[in-house]
PDB file of C-alpha atoms and ligand atoms in Angstrom:
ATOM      1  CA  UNK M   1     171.015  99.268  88.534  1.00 55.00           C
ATOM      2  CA  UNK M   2     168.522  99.576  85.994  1.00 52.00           C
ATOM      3  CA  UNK M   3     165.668  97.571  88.714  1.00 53.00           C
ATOM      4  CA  UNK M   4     167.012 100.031  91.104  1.00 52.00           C
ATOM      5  CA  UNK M   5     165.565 102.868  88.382  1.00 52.00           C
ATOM      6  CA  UNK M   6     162.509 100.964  87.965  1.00 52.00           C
ATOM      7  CA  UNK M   7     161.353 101.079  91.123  1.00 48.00           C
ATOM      8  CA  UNK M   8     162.056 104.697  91.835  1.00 51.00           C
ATOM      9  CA  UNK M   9     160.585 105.691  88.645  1.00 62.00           C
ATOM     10  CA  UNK M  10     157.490 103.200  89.948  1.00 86.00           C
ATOM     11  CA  UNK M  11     156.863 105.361  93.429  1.00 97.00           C
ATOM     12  CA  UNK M  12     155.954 108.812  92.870  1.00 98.00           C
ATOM     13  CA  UNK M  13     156.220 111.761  95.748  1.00 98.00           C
ATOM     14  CA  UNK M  14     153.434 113.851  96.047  1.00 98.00           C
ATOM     15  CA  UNK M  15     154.254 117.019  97.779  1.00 98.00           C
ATOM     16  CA  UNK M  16     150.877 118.970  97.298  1.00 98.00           C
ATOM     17  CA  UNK M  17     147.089 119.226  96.384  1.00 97.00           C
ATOM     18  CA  UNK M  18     148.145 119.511  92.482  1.00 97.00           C
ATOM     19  CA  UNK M  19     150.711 116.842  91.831  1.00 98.00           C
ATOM     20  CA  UNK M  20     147.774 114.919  93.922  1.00 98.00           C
ATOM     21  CA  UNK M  21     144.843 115.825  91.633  1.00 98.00           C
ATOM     22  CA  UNK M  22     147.038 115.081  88.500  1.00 98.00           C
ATOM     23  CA  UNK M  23     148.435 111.529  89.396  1.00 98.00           C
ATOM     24  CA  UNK M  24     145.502 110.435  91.245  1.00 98.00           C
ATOM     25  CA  UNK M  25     142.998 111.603  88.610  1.00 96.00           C
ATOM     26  CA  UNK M  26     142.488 108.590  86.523  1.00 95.00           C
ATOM     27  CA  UNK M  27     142.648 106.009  89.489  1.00 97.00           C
ATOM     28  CA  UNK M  28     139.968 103.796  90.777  1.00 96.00           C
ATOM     29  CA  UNK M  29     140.000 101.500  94.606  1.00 98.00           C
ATOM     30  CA  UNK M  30     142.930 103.780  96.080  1.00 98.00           C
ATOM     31  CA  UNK M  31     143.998 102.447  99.301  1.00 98.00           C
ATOM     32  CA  UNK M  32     145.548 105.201 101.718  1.00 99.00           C
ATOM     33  CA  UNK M  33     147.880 104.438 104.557  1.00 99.00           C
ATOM     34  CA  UNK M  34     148.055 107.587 106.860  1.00 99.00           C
ATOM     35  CA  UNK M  35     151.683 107.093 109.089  1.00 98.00           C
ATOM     36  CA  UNK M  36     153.371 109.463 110.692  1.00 98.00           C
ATOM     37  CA  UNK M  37     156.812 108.057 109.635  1.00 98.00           C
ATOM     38  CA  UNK M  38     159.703 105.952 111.058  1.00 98.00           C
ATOM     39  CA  UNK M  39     158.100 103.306 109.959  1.00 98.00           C
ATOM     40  CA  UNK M  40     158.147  99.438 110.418  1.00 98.00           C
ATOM     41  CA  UNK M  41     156.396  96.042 110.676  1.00 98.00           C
ATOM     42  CA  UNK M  42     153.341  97.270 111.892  1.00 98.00           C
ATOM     43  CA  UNK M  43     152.751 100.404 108.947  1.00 98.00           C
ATOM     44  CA  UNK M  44     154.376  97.664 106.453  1.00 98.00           C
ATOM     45  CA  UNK M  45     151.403  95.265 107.310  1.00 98.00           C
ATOM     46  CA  UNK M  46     148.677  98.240 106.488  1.00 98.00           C
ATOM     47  CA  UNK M  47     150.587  98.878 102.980  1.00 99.00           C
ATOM     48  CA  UNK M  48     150.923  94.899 102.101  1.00 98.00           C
ATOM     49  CA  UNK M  49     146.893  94.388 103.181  1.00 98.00           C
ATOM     50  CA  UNK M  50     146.103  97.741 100.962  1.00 98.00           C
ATOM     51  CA  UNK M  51     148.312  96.319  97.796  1.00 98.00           C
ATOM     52  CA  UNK M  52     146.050  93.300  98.561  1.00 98.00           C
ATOM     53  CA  UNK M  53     142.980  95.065  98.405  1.00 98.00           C
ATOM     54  CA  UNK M  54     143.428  97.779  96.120  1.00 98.00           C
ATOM     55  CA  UNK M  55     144.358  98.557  92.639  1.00 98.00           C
ATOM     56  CA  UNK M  56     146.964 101.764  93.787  1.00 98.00           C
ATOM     57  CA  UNK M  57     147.977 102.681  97.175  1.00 98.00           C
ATOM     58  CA  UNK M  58     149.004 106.280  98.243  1.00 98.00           C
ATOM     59  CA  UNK M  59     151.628 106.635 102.193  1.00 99.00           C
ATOM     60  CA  UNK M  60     151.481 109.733 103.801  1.00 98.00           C
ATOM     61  CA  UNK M  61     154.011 110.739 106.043  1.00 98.00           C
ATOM     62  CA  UNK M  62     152.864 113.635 108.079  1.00 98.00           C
ATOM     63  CA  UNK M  63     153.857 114.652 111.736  1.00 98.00           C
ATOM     64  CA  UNK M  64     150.695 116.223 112.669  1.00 98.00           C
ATOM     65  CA  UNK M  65     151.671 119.244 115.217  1.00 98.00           C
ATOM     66  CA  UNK M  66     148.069 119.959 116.097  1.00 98.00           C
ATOM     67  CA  UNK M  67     147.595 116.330 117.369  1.00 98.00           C
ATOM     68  CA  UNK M  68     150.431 116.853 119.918  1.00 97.00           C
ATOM     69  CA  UNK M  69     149.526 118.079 123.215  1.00 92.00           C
ATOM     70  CA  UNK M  70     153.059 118.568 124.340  1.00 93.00           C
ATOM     71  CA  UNK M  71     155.683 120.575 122.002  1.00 94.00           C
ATOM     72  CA  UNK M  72     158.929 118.798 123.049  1.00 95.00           C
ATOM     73  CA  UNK M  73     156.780 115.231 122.181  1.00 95.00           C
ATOM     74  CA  UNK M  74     156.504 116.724 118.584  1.00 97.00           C
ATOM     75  CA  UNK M  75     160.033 117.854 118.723  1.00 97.00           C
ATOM     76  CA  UNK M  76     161.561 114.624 119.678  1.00 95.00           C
ATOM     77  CA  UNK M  77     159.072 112.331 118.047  1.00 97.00           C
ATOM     78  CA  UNK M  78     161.728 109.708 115.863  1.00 97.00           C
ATOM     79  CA  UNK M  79     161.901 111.017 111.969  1.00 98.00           C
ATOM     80  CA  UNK M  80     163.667 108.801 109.590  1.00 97.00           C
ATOM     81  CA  UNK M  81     162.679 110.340 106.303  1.00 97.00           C
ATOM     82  CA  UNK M  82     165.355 108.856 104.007  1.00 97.00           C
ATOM     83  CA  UNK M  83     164.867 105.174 105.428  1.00 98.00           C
ATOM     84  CA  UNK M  84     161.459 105.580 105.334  1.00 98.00           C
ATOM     85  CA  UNK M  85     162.073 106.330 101.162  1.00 98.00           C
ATOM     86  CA  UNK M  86     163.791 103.373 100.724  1.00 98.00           C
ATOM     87  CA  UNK M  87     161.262 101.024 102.350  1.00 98.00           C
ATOM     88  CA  UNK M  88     158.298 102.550 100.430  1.00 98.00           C
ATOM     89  CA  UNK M  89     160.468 101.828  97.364  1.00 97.00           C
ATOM     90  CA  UNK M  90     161.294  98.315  98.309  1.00 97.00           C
ATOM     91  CA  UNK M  91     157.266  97.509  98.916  1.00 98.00           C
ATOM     92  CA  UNK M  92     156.555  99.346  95.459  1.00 97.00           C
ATOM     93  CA  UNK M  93     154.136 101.617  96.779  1.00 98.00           C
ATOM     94  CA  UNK M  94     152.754 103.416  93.990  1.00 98.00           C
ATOM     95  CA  UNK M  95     152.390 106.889  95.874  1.00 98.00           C
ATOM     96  CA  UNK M  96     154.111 108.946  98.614  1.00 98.00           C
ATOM     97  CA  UNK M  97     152.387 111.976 100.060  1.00 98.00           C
ATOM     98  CA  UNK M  98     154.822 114.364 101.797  1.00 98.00           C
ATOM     99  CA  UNK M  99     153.096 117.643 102.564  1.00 98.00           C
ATOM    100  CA  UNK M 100     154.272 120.338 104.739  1.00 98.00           C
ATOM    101  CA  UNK M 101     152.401 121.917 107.762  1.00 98.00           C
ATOM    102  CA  UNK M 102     151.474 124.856 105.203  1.00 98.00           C
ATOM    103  CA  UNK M 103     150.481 122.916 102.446  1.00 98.00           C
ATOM    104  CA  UNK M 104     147.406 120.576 105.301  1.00 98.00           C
ATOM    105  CA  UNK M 105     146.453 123.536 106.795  1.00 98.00           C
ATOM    106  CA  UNK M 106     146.304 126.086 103.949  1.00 96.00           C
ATOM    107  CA  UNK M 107     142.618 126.232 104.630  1.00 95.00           C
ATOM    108  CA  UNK M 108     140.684 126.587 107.730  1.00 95.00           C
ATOM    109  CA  UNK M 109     138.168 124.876 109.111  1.00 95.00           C
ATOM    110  CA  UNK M 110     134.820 126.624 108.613  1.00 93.00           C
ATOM    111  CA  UNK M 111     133.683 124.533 112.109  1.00 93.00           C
ATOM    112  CA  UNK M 112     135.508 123.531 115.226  1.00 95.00           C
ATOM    113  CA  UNK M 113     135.705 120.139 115.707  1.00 97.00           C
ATOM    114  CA  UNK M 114     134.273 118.995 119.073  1.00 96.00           C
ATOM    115  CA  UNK M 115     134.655 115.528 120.410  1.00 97.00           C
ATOM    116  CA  UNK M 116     131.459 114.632 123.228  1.00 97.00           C
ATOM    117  CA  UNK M 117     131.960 114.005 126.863  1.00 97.00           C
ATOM    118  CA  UNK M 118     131.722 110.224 126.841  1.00 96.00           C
ATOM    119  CA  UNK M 119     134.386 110.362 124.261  1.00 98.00           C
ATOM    120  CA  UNK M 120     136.785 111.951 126.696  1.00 98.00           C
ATOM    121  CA  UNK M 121     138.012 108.931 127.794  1.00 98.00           C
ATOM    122  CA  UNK M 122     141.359 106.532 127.926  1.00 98.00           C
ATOM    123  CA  UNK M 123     144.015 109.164 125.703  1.00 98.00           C
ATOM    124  CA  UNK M 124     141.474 111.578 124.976  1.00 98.00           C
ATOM    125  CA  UNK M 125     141.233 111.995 129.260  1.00 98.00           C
ATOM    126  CA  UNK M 126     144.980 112.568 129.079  1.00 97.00           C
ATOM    127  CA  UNK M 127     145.905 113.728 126.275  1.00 97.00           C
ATOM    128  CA  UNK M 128     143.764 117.176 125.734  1.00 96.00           C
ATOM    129  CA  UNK M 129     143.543 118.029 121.860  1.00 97.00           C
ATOM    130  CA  UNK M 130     144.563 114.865 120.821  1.00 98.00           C
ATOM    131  CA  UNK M 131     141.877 113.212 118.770  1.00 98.00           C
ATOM    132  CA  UNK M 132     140.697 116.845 117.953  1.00 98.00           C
ATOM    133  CA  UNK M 133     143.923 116.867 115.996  1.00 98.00           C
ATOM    134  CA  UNK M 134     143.861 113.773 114.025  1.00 98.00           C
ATOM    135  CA  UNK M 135     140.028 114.132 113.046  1.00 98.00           C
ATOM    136  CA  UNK M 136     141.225 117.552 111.589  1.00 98.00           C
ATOM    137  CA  UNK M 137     144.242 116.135 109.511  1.00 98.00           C
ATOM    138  CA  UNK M 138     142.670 112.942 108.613  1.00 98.00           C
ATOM    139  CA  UNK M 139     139.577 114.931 107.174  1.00 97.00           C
ATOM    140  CA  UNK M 140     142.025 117.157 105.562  1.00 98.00           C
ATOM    141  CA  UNK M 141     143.906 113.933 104.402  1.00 98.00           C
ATOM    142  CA  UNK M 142     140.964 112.032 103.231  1.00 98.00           C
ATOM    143  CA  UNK M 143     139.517 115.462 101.633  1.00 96.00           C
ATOM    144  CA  UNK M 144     142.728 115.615  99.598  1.00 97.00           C
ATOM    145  CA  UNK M 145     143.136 112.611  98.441  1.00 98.00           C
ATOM    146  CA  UNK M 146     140.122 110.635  97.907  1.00 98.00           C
ATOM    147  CA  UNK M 147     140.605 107.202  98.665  1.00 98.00           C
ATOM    148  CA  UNK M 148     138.069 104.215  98.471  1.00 98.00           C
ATOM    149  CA  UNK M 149     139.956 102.726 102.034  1.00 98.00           C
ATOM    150  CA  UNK M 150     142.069 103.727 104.510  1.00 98.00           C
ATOM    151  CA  UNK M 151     143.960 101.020 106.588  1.00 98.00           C
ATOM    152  CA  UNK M 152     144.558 101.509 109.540  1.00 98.00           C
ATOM    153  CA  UNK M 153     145.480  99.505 113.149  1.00 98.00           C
ATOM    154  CA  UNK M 154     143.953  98.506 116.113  1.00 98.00           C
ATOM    155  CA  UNK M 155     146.644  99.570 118.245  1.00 98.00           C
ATOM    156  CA  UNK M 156     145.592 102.578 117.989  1.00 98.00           C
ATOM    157  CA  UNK M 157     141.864 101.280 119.086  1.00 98.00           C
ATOM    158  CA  UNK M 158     140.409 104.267 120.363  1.00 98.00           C
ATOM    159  CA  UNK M 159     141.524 106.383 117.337  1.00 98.00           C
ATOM    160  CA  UNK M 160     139.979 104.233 115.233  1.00 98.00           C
ATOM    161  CA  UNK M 161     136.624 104.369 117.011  1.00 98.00           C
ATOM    162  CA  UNK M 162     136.929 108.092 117.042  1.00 98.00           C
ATOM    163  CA  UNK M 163     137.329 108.455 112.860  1.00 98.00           C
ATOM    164  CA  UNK M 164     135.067 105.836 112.173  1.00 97.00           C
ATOM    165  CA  UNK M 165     132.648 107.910 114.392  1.00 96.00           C
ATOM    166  CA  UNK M 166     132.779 111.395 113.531  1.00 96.00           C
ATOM    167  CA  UNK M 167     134.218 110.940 109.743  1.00 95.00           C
ATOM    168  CA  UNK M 168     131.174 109.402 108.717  1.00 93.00           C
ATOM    169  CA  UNK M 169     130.347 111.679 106.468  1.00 92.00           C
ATOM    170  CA  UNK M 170     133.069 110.809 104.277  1.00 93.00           C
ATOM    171  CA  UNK M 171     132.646 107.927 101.554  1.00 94.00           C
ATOM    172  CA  UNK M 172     135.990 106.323 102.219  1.00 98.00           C
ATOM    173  CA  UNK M 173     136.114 103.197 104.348  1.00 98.00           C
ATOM    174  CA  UNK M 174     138.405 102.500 107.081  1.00 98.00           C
ATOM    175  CA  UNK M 175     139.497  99.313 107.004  1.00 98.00           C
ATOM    176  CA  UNK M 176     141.003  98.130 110.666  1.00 98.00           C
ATOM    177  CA  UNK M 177     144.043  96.112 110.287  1.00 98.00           C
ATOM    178  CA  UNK M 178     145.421  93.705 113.361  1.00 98.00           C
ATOM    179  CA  UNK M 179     148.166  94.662 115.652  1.00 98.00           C
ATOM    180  CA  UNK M 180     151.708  93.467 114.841  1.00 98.00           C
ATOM    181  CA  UNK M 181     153.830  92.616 117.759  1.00 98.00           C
ATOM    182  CA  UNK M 182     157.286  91.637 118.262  1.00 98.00           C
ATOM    183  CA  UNK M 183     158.287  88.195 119.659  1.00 98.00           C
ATOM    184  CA  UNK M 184     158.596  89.412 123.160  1.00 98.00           C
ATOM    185  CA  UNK M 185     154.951  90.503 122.894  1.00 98.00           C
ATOM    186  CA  UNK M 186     155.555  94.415 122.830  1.00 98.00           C
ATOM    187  CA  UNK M 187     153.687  96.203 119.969  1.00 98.00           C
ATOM    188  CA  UNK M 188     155.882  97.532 117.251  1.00 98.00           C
ATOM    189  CA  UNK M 189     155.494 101.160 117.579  1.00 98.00           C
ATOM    190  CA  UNK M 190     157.412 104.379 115.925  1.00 97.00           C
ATOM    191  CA  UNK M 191     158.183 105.518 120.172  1.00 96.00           C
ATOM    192  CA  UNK M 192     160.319 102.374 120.616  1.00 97.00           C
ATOM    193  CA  UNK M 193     163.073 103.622 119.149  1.00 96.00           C
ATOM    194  CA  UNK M 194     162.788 106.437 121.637  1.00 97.00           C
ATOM    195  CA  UNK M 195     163.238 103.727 124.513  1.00 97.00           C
ATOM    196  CA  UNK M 196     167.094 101.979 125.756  1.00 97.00           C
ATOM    197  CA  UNK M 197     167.083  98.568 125.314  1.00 97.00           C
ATOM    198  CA  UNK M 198     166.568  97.362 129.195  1.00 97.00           C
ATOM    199  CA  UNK M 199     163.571  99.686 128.886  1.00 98.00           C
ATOM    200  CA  UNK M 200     162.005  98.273 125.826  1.00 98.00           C
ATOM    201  CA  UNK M 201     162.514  94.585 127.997  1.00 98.00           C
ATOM    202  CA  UNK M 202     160.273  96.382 130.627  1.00 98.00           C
ATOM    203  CA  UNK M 203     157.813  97.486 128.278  1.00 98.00           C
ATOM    204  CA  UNK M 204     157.404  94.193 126.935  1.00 98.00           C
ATOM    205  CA  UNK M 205     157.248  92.034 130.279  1.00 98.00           C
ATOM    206  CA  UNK M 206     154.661  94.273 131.845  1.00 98.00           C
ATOM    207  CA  UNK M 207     152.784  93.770 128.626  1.00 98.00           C
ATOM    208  CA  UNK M 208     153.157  89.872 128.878  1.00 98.00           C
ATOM    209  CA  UNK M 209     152.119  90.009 132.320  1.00 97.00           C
ATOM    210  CA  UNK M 210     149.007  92.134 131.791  1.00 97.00           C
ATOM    211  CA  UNK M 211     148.365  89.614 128.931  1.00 97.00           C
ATOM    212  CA  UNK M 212     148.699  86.753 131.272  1.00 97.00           C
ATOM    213  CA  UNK M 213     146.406  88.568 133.832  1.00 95.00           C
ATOM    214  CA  UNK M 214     143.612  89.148 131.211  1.00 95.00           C
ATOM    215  CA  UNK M 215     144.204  85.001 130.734  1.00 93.00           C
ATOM    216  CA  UNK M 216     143.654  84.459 133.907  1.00 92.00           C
ATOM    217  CA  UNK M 217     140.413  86.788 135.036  1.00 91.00           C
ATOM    218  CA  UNK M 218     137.220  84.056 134.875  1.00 84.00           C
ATOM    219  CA  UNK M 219     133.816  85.013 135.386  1.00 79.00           C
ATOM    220  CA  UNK M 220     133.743  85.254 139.353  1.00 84.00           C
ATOM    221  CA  UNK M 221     136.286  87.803 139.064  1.00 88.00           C
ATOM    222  CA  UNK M 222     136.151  91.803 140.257  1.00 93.00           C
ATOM    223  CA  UNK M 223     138.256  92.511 137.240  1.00 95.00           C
ATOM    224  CA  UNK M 224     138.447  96.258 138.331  1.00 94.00           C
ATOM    225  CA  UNK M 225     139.324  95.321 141.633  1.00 95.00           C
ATOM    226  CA  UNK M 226     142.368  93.223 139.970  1.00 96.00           C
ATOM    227  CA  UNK M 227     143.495  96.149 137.427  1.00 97.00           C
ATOM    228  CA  UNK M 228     143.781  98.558 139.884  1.00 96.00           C
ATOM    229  CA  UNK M 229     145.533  96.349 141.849  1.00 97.00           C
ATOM    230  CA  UNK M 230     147.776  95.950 139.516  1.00 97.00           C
ATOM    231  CA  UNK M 231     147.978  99.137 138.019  1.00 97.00           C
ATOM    232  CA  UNK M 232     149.184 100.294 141.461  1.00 97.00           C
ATOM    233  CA  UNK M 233     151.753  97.479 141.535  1.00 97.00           C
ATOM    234  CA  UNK M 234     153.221  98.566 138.482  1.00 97.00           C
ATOM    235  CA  UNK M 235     153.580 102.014 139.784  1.00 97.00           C
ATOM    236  CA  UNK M 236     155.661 101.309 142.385  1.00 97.00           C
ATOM    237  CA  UNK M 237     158.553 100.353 139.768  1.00 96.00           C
ATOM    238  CA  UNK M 238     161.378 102.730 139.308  1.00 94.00           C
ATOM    239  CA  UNK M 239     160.212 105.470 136.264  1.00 95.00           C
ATOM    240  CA  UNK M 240     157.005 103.846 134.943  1.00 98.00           C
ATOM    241  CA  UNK M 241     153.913 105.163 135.339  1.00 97.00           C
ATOM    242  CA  UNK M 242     150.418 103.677 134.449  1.00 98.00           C
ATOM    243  CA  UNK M 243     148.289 106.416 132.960  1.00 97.00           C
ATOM    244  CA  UNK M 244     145.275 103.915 132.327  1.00 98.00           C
ATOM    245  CA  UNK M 245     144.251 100.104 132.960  1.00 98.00           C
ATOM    246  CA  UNK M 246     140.970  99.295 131.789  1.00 98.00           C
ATOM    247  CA  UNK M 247     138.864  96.660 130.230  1.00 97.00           C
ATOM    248  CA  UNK M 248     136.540  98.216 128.001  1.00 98.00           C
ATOM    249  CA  UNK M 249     133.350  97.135 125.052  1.00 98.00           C
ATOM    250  CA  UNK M 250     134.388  96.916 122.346  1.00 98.00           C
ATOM    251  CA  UNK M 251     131.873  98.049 120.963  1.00 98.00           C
ATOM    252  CA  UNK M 252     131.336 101.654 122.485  1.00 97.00           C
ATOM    253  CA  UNK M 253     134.000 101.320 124.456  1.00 98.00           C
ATOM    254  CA  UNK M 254     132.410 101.850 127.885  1.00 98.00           C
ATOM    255  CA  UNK M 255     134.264  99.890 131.280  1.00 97.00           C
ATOM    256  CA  UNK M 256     132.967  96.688 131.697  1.00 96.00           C
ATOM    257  CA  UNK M 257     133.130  94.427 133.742  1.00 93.00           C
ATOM    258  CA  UNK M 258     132.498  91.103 131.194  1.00 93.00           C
ATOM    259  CA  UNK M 259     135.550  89.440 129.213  1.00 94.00           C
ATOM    260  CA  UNK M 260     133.250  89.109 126.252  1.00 94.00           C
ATOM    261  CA  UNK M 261     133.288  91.686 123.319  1.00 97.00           C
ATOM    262  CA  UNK M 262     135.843  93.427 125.927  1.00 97.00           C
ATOM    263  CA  UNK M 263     139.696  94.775 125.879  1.00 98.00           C
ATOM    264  CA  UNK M 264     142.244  95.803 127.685  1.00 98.00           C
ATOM    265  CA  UNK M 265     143.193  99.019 126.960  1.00 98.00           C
ATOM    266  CA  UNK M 266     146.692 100.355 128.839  1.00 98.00           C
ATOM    267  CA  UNK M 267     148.931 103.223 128.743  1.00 98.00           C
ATOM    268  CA  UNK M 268     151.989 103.739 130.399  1.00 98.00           C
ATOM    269  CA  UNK M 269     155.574 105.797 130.566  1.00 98.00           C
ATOM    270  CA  UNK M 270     158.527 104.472 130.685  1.00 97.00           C
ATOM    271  CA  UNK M 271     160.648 107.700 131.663  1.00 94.00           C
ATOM    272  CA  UNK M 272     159.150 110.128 129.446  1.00 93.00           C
ATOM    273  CA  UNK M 273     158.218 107.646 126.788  1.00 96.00           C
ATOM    274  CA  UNK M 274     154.509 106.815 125.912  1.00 97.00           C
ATOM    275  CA  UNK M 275     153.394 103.797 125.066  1.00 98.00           C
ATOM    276  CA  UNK M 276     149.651 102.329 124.161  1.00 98.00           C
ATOM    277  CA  UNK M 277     148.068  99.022 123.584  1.00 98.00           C
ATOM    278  CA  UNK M 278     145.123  96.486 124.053  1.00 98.00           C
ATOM    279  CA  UNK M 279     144.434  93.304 123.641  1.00 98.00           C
TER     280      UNK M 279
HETATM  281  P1  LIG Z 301     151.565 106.245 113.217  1.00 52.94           P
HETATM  282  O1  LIG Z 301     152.661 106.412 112.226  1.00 52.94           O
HETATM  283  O2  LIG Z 301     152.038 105.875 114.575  1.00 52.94           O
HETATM  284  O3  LIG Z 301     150.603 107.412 113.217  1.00 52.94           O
HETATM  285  O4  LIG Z 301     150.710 105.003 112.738  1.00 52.94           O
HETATM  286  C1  LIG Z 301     150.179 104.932 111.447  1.00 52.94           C
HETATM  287  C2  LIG Z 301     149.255 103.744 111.368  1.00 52.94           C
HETATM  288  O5  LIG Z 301     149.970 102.552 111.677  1.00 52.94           O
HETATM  289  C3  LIG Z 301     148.088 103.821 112.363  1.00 52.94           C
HETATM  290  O6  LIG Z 301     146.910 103.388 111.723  1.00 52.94           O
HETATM  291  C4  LIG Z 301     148.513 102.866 113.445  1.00 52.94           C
HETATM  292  O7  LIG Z 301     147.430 102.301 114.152  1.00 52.94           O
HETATM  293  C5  LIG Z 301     149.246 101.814 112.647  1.00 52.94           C
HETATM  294  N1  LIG Z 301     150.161 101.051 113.505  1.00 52.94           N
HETATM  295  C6  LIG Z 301     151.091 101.532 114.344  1.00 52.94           C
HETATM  296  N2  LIG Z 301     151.688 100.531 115.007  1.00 52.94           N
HETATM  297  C7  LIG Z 301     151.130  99.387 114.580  1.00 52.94           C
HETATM  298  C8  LIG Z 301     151.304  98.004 114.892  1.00 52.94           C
HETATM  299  N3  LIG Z 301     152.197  97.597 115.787  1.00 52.94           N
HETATM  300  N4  LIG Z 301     150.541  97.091 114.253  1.00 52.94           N
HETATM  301  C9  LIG Z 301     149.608  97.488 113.336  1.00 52.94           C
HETATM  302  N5  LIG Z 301     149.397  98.773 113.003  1.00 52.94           N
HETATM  303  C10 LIG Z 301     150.139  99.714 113.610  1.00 52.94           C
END
């Protein structure tokens, strides 16, 4: 009982820009772990490697409306505040950050955010407003709360190219973090609790089998050729869909058509569900 009190009275909720600017005041190397929630493995990694690296470390859990393009998305995306408490607890995270939609966007922007052409690629092609969205609440974010690092994962690659792009102004560093899979191979992911069990087996065996692909392609090969190809082969199963199959640089993340310094980079729906990765 009384450890039970211990580690409550340990993890403080933050609800606004004043109980942030009180507890926060005195502390040096703050690590921040932006999630939206529902959390597991994969946010749990980004809070361990913060404790690691930092002296305090603040979770936010924030569905960001603006940053989806399509309302009934928002509306079902999974929300799991009370389980989401208890793990913070159990990690003894120092700091929770739980704004409201009012409290981020109290203020507004005195410029429009614009993302460039080449940028509008891979989810920023399909999903319009997207990355405008989480450069707006992850300036806000940072703006608020001041942290030395952020931590964040590479399975969401392109997201992380985006912030570490146009947030340079901004002194905190982004530290990328590796993608944590399940056994079957399928990135953990707060949408796969949105998916029925056979589909989640689908998810994961087209995943193995683009993995095995990517194993395969050698030098001599047209790897576009081969990605469409199998792109299309995937779309003739029963209620998936491949929005994107690319291998892309690293680097600045333009198609190419070399294994080195390169990814693979897929989306797909399984019925209505979403899912991203790369590898
Ligand atoms: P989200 O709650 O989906 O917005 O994700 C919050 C953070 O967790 C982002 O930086 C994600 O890239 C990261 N994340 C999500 N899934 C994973 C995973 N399977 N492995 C590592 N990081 C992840």
């Amino acid at each position: 009982m009384f450890y039970l009190l211990k580690s409550f009275i340990q993890m403080k909720i933050l609800l606004n820009k004043n109980d942030l600017n009180e507890a926060l005041e005195n502390v040096s190397n703050l690590g921040f772990v932006p999630t939206m929630g529902s959390l597991h493995k994969g946010h749990i990694s980004l809070i361990k490697e913060s404790k690691k690296k930092c002296n305090k470390t603040i979770v936010s859990i924030f569905v960001n409306p603006k940053q989806f393009n399509n309302k009934n998305d928002f509306k079902k995306y999974p929300r799991n505040r009370k389980k989401d408490l208890s793990i913070l607890k159990r990690l003894k995270v120092n700091y929770v950050y739980l704004p409201t939609v009012k409290e981020i966007y109290r203020v507004k922007r005195s410029s429009r955010i614009i993302i460039s052409k080449k940028d509008k690629i891979l989810c920023a092609k399909y999903r319009k407003g997207h990355f405008e969205g989480v450069i707006d609440v992850m300036e806000r974010l940072i703006e608020n709360i001041k942290p030395q690092k952020i931590f964040m994962g590479e399975k969401d690659f392109q997201q992380l190219y985006l912030l570490k792009k146009y947030l340079r102004k901004h002194s905190s560093k982004i530290i990328e973090c590796r993608i944590i899979r399940e056994k079957n191979k399928l990135a953990l992911s707060s949408r796969n609790s949105l998916l029925q069990k056979r589909e989640k087996n689908l998810a994961a065996k087209l995943i193995t089998n683009i993995m095995k692909l990517k194993r395969k392609l050698n030098k001599g090969s047209n790897i576009k050729k081969v990605l469409n190809k199998t792109g299309n082969e995937i779309n003739k199963l029963q209620n998936v869909k491949i929005e994107y199959l690319e291998l892309r640089n690293i680097k600045n993340l333009k198609i190419s058509n070399k294994l080195k310094n390169s990814k693979i980079f897929v989306s797909f729906y399984i019925n209505n569900v979403r899912l991203i990765d790369n590898f």
